[in-house]
Coordinates of C-alpha atoms in Angstrom, one line a residue:
X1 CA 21.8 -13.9 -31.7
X2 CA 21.5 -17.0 -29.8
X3 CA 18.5 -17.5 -27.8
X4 CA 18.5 -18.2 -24.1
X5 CA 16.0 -19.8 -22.0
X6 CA 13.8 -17.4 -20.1
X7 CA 15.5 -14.2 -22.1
X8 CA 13.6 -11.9 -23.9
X9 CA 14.9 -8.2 -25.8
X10 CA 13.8 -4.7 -23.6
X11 CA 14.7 -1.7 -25.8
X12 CA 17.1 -3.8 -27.3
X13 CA 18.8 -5.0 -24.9
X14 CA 19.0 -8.8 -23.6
X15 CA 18.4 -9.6 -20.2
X16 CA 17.5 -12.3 -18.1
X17 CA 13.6 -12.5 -16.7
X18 CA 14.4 -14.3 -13.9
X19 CA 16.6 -11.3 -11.8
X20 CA 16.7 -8.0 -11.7
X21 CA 19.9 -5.6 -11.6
X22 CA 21.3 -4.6 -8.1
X23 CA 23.3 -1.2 -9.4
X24 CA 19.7 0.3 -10.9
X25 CA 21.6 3.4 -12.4
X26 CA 24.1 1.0 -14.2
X27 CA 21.0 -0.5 -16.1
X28 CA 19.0 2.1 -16.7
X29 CA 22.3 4.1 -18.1
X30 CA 23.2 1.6 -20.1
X31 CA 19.1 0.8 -21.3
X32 CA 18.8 4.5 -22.2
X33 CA 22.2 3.6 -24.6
X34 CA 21.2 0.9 -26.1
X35 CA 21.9 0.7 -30.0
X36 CA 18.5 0.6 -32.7
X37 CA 17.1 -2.6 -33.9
X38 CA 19.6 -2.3 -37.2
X39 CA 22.5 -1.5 -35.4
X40 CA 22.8 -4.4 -33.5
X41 CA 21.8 -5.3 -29.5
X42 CA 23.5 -4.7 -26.2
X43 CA 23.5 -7.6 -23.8
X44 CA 23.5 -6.3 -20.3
X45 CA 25.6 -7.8 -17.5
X46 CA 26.2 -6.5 -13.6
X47 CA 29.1 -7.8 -11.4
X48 CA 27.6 -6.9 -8.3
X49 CA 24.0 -9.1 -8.3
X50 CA 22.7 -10.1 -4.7
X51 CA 23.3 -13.2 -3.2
X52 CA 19.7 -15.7 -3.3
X53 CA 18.0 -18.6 -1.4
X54 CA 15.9 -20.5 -3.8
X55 CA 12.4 -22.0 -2.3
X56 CA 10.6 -24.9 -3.5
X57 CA 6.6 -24.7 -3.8
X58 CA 3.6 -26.4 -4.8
X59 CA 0.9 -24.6 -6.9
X60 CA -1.9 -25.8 -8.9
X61 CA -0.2 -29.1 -9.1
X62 CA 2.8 -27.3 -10.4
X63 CA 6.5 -27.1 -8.8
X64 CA 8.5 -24.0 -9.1
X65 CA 12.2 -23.4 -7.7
X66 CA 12.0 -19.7 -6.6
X67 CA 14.6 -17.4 -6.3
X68 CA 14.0 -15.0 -3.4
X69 CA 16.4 -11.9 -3.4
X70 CA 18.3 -11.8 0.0
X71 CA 19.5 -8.1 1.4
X72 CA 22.8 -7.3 0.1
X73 CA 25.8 -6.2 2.2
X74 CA 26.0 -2.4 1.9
X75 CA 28.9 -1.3 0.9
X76 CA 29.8 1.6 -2.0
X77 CA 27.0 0.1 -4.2
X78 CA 24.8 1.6 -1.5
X79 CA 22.3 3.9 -3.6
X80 CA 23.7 7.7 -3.4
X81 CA 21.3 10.6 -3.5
X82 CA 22.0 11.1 -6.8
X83 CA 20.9 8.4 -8.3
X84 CA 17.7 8.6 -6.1
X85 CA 17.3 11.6 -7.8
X86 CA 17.8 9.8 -10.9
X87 CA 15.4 6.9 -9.8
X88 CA 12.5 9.6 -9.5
X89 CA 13.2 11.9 -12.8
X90 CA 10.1 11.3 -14.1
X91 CA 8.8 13.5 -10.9
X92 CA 7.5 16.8 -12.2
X93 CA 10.3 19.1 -10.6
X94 CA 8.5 22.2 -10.2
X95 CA 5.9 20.0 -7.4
X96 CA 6.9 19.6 -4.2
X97 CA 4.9 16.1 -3.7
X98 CA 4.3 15.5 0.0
X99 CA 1.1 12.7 -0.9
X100 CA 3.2 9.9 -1.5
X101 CA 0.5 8.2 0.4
X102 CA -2.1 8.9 -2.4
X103 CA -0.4 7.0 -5.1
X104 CA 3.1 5.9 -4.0
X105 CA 5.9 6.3 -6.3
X106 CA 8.0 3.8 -8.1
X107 CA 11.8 4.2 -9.3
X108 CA 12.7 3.9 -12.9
X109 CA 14.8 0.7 -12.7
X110 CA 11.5 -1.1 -11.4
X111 CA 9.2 0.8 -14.3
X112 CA 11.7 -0.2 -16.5
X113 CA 11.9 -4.3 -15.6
X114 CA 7.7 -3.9 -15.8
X115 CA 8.4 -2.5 -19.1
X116 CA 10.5 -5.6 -20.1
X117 CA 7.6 -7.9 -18.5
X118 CA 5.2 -5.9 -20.6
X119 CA 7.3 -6.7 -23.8
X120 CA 7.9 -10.2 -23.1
X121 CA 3.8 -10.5 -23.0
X122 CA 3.4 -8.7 -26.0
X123 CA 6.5 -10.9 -27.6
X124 CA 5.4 -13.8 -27.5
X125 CA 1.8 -13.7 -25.6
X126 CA 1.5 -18.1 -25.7
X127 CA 4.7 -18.7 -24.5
X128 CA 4.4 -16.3 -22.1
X129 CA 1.2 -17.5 -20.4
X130 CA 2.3 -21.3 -20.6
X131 CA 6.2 -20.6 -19.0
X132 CA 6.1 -17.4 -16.9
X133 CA 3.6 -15.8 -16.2
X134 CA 2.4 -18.1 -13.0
X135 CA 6.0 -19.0 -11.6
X136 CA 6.5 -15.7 -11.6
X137 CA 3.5 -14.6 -9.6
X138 CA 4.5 -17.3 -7.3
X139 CA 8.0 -15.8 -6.9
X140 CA 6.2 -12.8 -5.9
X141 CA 4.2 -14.3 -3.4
X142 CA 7.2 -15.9 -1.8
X143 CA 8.7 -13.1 -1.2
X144 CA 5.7 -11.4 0.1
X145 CA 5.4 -14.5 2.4
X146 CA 8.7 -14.3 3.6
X147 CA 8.4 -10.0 4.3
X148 CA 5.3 -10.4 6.6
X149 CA 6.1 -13.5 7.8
X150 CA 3.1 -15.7 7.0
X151 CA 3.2 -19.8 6.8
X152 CA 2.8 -20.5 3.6
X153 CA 3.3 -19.0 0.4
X154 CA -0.6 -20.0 -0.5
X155 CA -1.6 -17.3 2.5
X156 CA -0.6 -14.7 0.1
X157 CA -2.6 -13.3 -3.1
X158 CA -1.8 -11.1 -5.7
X159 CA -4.5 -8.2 -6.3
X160 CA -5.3 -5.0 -8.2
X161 CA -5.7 -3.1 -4.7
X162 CA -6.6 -3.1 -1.3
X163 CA -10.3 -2.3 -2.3
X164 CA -10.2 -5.8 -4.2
X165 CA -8.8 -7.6 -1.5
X166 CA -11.9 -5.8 0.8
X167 CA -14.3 -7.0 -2.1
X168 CA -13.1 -10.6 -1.9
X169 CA -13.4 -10.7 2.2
X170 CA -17.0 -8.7 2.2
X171 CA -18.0 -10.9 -0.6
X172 CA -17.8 -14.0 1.6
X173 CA -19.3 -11.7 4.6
X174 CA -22.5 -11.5 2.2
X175 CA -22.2 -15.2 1.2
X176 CA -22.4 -16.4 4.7
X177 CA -25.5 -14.3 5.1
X178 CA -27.1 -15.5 1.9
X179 CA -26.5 -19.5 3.0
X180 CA -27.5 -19.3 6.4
X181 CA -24.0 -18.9 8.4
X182 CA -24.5 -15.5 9.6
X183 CA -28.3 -14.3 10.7
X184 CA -30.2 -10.9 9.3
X185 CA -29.3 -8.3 12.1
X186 CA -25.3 -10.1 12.9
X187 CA -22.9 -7.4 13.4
X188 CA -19.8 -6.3 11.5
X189 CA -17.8 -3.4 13.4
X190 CA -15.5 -0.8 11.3
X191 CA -13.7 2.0 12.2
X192 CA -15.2 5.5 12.1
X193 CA -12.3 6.6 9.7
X194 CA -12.1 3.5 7.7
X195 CA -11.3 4.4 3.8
X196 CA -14.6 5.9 1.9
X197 CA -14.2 2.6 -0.4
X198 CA -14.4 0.3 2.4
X199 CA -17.0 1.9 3.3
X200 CA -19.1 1.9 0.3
X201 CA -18.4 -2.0 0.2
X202 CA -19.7 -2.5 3.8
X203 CA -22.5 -1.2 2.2
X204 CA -23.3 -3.1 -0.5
X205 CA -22.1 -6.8 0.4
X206 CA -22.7 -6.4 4.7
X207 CA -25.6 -4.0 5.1
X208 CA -27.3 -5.2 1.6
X209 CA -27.4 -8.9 2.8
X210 CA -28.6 -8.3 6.4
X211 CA -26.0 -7.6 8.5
X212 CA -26.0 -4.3 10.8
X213 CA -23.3 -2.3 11.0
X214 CA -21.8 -0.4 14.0
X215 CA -19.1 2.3 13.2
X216 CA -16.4 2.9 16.5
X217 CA -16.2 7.0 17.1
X218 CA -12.6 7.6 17.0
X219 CA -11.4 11.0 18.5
X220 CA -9.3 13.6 16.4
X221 CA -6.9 14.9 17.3
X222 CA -5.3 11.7 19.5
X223 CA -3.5 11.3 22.2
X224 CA -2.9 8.0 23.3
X225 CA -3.6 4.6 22.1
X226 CA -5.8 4.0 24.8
X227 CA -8.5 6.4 23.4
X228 CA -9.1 4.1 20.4
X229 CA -9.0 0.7 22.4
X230 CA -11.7 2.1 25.0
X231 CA -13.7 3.2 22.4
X232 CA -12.9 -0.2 20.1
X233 CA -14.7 -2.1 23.5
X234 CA -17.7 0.0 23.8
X235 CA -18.3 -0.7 20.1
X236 CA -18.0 -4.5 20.4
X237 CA -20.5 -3.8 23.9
X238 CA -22.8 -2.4 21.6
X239 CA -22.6 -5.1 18.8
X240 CA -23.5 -7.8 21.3
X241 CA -26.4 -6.4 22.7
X242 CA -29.3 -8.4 22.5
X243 CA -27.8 -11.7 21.9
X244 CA -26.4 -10.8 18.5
X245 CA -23.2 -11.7 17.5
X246 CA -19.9 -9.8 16.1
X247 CA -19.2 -11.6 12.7
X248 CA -16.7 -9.4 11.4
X249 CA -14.3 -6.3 12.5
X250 CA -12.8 -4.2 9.8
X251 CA -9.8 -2.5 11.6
X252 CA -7.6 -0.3 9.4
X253 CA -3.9 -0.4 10.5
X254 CA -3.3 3.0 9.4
X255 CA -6.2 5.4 8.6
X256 CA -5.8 7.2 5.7
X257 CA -7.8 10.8 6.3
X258 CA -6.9 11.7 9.0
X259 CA -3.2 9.3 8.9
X260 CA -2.9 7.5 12.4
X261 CA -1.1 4.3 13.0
X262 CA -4.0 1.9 14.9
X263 CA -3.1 -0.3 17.6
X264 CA -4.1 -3.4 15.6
X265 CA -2.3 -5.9 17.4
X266 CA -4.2 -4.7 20.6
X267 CA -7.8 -4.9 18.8
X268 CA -7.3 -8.0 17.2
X269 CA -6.9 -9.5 20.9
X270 CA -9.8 -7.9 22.0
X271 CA -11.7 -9.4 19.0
X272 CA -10.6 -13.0 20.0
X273 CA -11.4 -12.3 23.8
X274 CA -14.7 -11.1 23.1
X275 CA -15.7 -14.1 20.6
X276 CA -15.4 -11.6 17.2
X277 CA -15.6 -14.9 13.9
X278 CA -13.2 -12.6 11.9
X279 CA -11.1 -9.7 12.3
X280 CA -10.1 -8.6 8.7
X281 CA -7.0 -5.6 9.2
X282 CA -7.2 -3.1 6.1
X283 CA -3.4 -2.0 5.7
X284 CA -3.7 0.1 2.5
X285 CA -0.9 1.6 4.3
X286 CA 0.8 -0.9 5.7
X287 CA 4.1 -3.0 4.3
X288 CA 6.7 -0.7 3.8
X289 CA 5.3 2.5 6.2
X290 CA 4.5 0.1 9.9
X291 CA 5.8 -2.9 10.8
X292 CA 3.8 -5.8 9.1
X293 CA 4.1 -9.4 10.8
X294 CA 0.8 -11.9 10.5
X295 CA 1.9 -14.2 13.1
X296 CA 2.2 -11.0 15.5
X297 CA -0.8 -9.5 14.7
X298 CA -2.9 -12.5 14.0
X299 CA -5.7 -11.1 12.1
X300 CA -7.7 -13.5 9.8
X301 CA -7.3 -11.3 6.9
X302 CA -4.4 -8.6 6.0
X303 CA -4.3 -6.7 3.0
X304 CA -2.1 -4.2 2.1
X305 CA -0.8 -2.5 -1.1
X306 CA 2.7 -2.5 -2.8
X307 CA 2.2 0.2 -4.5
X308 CA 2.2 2.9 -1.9
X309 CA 4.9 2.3 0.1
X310 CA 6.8 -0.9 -1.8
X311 CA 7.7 1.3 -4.7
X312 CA 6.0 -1.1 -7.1
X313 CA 4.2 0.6 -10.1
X314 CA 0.0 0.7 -9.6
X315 CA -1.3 -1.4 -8.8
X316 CA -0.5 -4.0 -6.9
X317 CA -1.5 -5.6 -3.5
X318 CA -1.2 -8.7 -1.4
X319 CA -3.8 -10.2 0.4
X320 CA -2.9 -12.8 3.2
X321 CA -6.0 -15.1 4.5
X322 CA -4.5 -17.2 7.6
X323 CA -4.7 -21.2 6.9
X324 CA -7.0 -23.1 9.2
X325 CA -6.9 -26.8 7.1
X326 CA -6.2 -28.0 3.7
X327 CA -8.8 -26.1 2.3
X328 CA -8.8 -22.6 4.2
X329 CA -9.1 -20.7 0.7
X330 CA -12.0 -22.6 -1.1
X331 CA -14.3 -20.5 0.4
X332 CA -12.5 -17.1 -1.0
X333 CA -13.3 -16.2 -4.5
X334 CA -11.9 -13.0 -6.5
X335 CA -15.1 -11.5 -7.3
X336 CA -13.5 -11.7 -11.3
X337 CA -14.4 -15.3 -12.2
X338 CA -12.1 -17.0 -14.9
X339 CA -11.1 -20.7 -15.4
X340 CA -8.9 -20.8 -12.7
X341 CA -12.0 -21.0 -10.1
X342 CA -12.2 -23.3 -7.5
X343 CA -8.3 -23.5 -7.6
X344 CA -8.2 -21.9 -4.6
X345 CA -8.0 -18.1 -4.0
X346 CA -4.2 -17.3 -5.0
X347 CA -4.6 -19.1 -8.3
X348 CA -7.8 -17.7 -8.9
X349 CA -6.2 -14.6 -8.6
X350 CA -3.3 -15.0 -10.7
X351 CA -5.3 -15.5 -13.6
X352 CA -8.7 -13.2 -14.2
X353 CA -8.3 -12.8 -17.7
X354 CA -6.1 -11.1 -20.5
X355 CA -4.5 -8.1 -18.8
X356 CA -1.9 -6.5 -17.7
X357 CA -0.4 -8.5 -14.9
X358 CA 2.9 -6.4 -14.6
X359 CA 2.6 -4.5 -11.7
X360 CA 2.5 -8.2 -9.9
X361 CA 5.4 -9.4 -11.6
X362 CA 7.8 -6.4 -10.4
X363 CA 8.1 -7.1 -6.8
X364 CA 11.5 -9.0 -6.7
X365 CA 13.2 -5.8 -8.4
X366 CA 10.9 -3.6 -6.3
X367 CA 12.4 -5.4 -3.3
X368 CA 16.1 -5.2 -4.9
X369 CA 15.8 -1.6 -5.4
X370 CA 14.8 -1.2 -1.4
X371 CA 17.7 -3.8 -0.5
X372 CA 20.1 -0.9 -1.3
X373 CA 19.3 1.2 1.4
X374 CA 21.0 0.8 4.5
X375 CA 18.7 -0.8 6.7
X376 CA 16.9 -2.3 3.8
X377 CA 12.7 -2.2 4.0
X378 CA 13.0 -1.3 8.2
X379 CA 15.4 1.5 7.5
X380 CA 13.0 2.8 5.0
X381 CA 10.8 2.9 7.1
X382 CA 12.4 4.2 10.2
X383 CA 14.2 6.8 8.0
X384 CA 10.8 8.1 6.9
X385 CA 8.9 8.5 10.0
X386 CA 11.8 10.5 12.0
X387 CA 11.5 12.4 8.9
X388 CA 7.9 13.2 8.4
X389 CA 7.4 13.7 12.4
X390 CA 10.6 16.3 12.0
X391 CA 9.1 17.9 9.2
X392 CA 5.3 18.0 10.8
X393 CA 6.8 19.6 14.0
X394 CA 9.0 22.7 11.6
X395 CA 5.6 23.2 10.4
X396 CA 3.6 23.2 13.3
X397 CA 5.8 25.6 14.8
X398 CA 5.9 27.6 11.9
X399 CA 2.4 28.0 11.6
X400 CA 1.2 28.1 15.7
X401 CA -0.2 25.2 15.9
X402 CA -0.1 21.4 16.5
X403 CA 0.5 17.8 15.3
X404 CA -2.8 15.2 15.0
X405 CA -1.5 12.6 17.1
X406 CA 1.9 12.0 18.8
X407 CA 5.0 10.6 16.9
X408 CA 4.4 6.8 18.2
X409 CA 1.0 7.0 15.9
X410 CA 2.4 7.7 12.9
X411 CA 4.2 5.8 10.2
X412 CA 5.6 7.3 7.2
X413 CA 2.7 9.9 7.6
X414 CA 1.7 12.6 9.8
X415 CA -1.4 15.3 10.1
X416 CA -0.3 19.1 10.5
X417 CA -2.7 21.5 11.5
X418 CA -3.5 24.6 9.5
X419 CA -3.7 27.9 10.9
X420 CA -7.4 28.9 11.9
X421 CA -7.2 31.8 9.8
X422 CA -7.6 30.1 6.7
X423 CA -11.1 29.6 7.1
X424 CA -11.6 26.3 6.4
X425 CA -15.4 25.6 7.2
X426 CA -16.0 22.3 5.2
X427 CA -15.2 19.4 3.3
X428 CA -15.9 21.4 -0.3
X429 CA -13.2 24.5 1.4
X430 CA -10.5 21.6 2.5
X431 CA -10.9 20.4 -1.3
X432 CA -10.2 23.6 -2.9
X433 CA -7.3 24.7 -1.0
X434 CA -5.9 21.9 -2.2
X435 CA -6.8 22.9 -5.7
X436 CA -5.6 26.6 -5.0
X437 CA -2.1 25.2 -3.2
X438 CA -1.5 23.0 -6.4
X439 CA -2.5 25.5 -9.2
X440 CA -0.7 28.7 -7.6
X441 CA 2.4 26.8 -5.2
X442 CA 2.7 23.9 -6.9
X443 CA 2.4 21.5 -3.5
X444 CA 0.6 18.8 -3.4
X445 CA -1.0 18.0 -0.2
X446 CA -4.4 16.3 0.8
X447 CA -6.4 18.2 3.5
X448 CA -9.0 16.9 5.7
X449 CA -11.5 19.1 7.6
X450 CA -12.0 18.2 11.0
X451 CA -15.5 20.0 12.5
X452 CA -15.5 21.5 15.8
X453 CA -17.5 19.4 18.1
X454 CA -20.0 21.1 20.8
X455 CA -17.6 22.0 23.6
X456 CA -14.4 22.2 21.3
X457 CA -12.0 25.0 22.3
X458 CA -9.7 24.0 19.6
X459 CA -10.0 26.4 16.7
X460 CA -8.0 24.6 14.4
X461 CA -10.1 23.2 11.8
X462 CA -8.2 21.8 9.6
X463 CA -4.8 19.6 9.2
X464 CA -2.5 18.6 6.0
X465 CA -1.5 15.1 6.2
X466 CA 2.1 15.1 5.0
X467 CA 4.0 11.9 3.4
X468 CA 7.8 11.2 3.6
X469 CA 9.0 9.1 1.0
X470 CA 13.0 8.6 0.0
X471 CA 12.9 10.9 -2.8
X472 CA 11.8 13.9 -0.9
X473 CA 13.9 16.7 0.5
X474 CA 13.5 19.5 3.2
X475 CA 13.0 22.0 0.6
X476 CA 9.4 20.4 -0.4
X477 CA 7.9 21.0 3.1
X478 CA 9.6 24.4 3.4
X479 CA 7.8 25.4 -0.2
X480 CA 4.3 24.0 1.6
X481 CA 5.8 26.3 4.9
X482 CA 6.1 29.6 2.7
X483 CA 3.4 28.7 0.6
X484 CA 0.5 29.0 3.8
X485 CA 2.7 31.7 5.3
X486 CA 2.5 33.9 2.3
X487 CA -1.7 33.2 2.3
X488 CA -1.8 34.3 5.6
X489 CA 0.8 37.2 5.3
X490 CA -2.3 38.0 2.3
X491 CA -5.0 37.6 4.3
X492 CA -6.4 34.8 2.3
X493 CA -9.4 33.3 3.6
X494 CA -11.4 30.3 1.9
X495 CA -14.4 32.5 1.2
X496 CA -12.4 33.7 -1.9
X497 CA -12.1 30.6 -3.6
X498 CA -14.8 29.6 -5.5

């Protein structure tokens, strides 16, 4: 067989590295057909690929013509339930999995053009490294660029994870102590409910170099937006007491346990009004599930993950650092040193050793495969929250009692209180309903345990944080629905459960 210039063989078959199929099921059918290695090879074509703009960029002294896919116009190669359903086969069918916001999910077509990066690698590792590996990052990045609308394409990183993209930020916090930038006893300011990880790395790059840390008290259940600002200034009050100053706020744009969409655009202007160096926005949650624009939120620092809600395989995320001059990124470092340091921070990132980089190199089919809903990446996400509000409010009346926060606080999730009865006294009880609701029912749901405060007359004392994602149906909430009636019907309490 003739060879072709940026071709390599997946399964057989011979397709091109630089796209990825539009009609998903057509490929995968026709992947799952192809003939063995002695009968011969398949090469796959598709008449329907999506129109592209092609960007030019600089990188490393390098220039790359990038092909960014556009959306295509929906028509009958719209995706059709059924072949969500065959996107998502790989789903155990017997679990109705409501925690897409755990893990995320990611469709077959894209697992199977990561598959066919992973085999080009392992093909023909030199050439690889040498010809594709870093215009293809780059494509990635572009189209990550373009998506949250940053200025330039060397804004935008390529991670592991969001808790990387926190280690590379908090690594320069505790730099700027250790050279005399930032003062023993400077502030940073994070949210009471920021992720445990971020936590832990406040800890050990903020705290451990000097800085003092002041966590804003964020009331569960919400009601209002306004609760979280007024409490966002009295935390900032606090950090400038005495002269000190605020060098860093850590404001998640949606909190993972309990779920609640953050008014981050809001907070970042109070930042920059009350004289706060850097506002770094942890969006673990964020492209894909809430609107994500850098210009409109303006945060120094934005990270957020693709593989939770961008339906690329784990793990993947982006890190955007705004540009302030030539050399806004020399002070960055991934915390992973290779020979690539001191190129700048999305270079050094692109290369931290031999590994797997294929998660990274997925996002132009991950974005193809979202291009075929109607409504593309918003009506994903707009489809998703009227679902996962309509589903949290069958279950809260189901049950007696009430949502976490209203519907314009949520994104793609939402928290769902659990009937008093259940007993559900601590974070250990939470954890092994979980367990019990998994191992006997077969739903998976994360719960979070919400103590009563002095004065509370709410007895609910716990809530299940519920995800919509496109693969899910009504019949997975109404299994989590029959699944708590039927403890209560039992008289199950948590004291059982050992």
């Amino acid at each position: 067989m003739l060879k072709t210039k940026q071709s390599t063989y997946v399964n057989n078959a011979l397709i091109k590295s630089t796209f990825c199929f539009a009609d998903t099921s057509h490929f995968l059918h026709h992947l799952l057909r192809s003939p063995s290695p002695t009968t011969g090879t398949l090469t796959l074509t598709t008449a329907n690929l999506m129109a592209s703009r092609s960007h030019t960029h600089a990188m490393n002294g390098d220039t790359a013509t990038v092909t960014i896919p556009k959306r295509p116009k929906l028509g009958p190669s719209s995706i059709t339930p059924s072949q969500i359903a065959v996107e998502f086969s790989h789903h155990d069918p017997s679990v109705a999995r409501i925690n897409n916001g755990s893990f995320g999910s990611c469709p077959q077509s894209v697992l199977a053009a990561q598959h066919h990066w992973q085999l080009q690698f392992l093909r023909q590792p030199d050439d690889f490294y040498f010809n594709h590996l870093k215009p293809s990052i780059l494509t990635s990045r572009s189209i990550i660029k373009d998506l949250v609308n940053a200025d330039h394409v060397d804004e935008i990183s390529l991670v592991d994870n969001a808790t990387t993209a926190v280690a590379i930020v908090l690594q320069h916090c505790a730099w700027s102590f250790a050279e005399g930038r930032f003062h023993k006893g400077d502030v940073a300011v994070m949210l009471h409910y920021a992720y445990g990880a971020v936590k832990k790395s406040i800890e050990a790059y903020v705290t451990r170099a000097g800085g003092h840390v002041i966590e804003v008290p964020l009331p569960f259940p919400v009601t209002s937006n306004d609760e979280i600002i007024v409490e966002f200034r009295k935390a900032l009050e606090r950090g400038k007491a005495d002269g000190r100053k605020v060098r860093l706020a850590v404001i998640d744009h949606v909190t993972s346990m309990p779920s609640v969409v953050i008014p981050v655009k809001d907070l970042v202007k109070i930042c920059r009004e009350e004289g706060v160096d850097q506002v770094f926005v942890d969006a673990a949650h964020g492209i894909g599930c809430v609107d994500v624009d850098m210009k409109d939120i303006g945060a120094d620092f934005y990270t957020s993950n693709l593989h939770k809600w961008f339906f690329c395989p784990p793990s993947v995320a982006f890190l955007y650092c705004r540009r302030k001059g030539d050399n806004f990124s020399d002070e960055l470092h991934h915390p992973v040193v290779s020979h690539e340091y001191g190129s700048g921070l999305a270079v050094e990132s692109a290369w931290i050793g031999t590994r797997d980089y294929s998660a990274q190199l997925v996002v132009p089919c991950a974005l193809e495969f979202i291009n075929r809903f109607p409504g593309g990446i918003e009506g994903i996400k707009r489809t998703n929250r009227e679902a996962v509000v309509q589903m949290g409010s069958m279950l809260m009346s189901a049950w007696g009692t009430h949502l976490g926060c209203p519907s314009h606080m949520c994104g793609s999730m939402i928290m769902v209180g659990l009937p008093a009865c259940l007993g559900i006294s601590s974070d250990s009880d939470a954890f092994k309903l979980r367990t019990h609701l998994r191992q006997c029912f077969r739903v998976e749901v994360p719960i979070y345990f919400n103590p009563r405060k002095h004065g509370d007359v709410d007895s609910i004392t716990a809530y299940a944080r519920i995800s919509h994602q496109v693969y899910n149906k009504v019949e997975d909430y109404y299994k989590f629905r029959d699944a708590i009636n039927q403890l209560v019907t039992d008289g199950f309490t948590c004291a059982s459960l050992f």
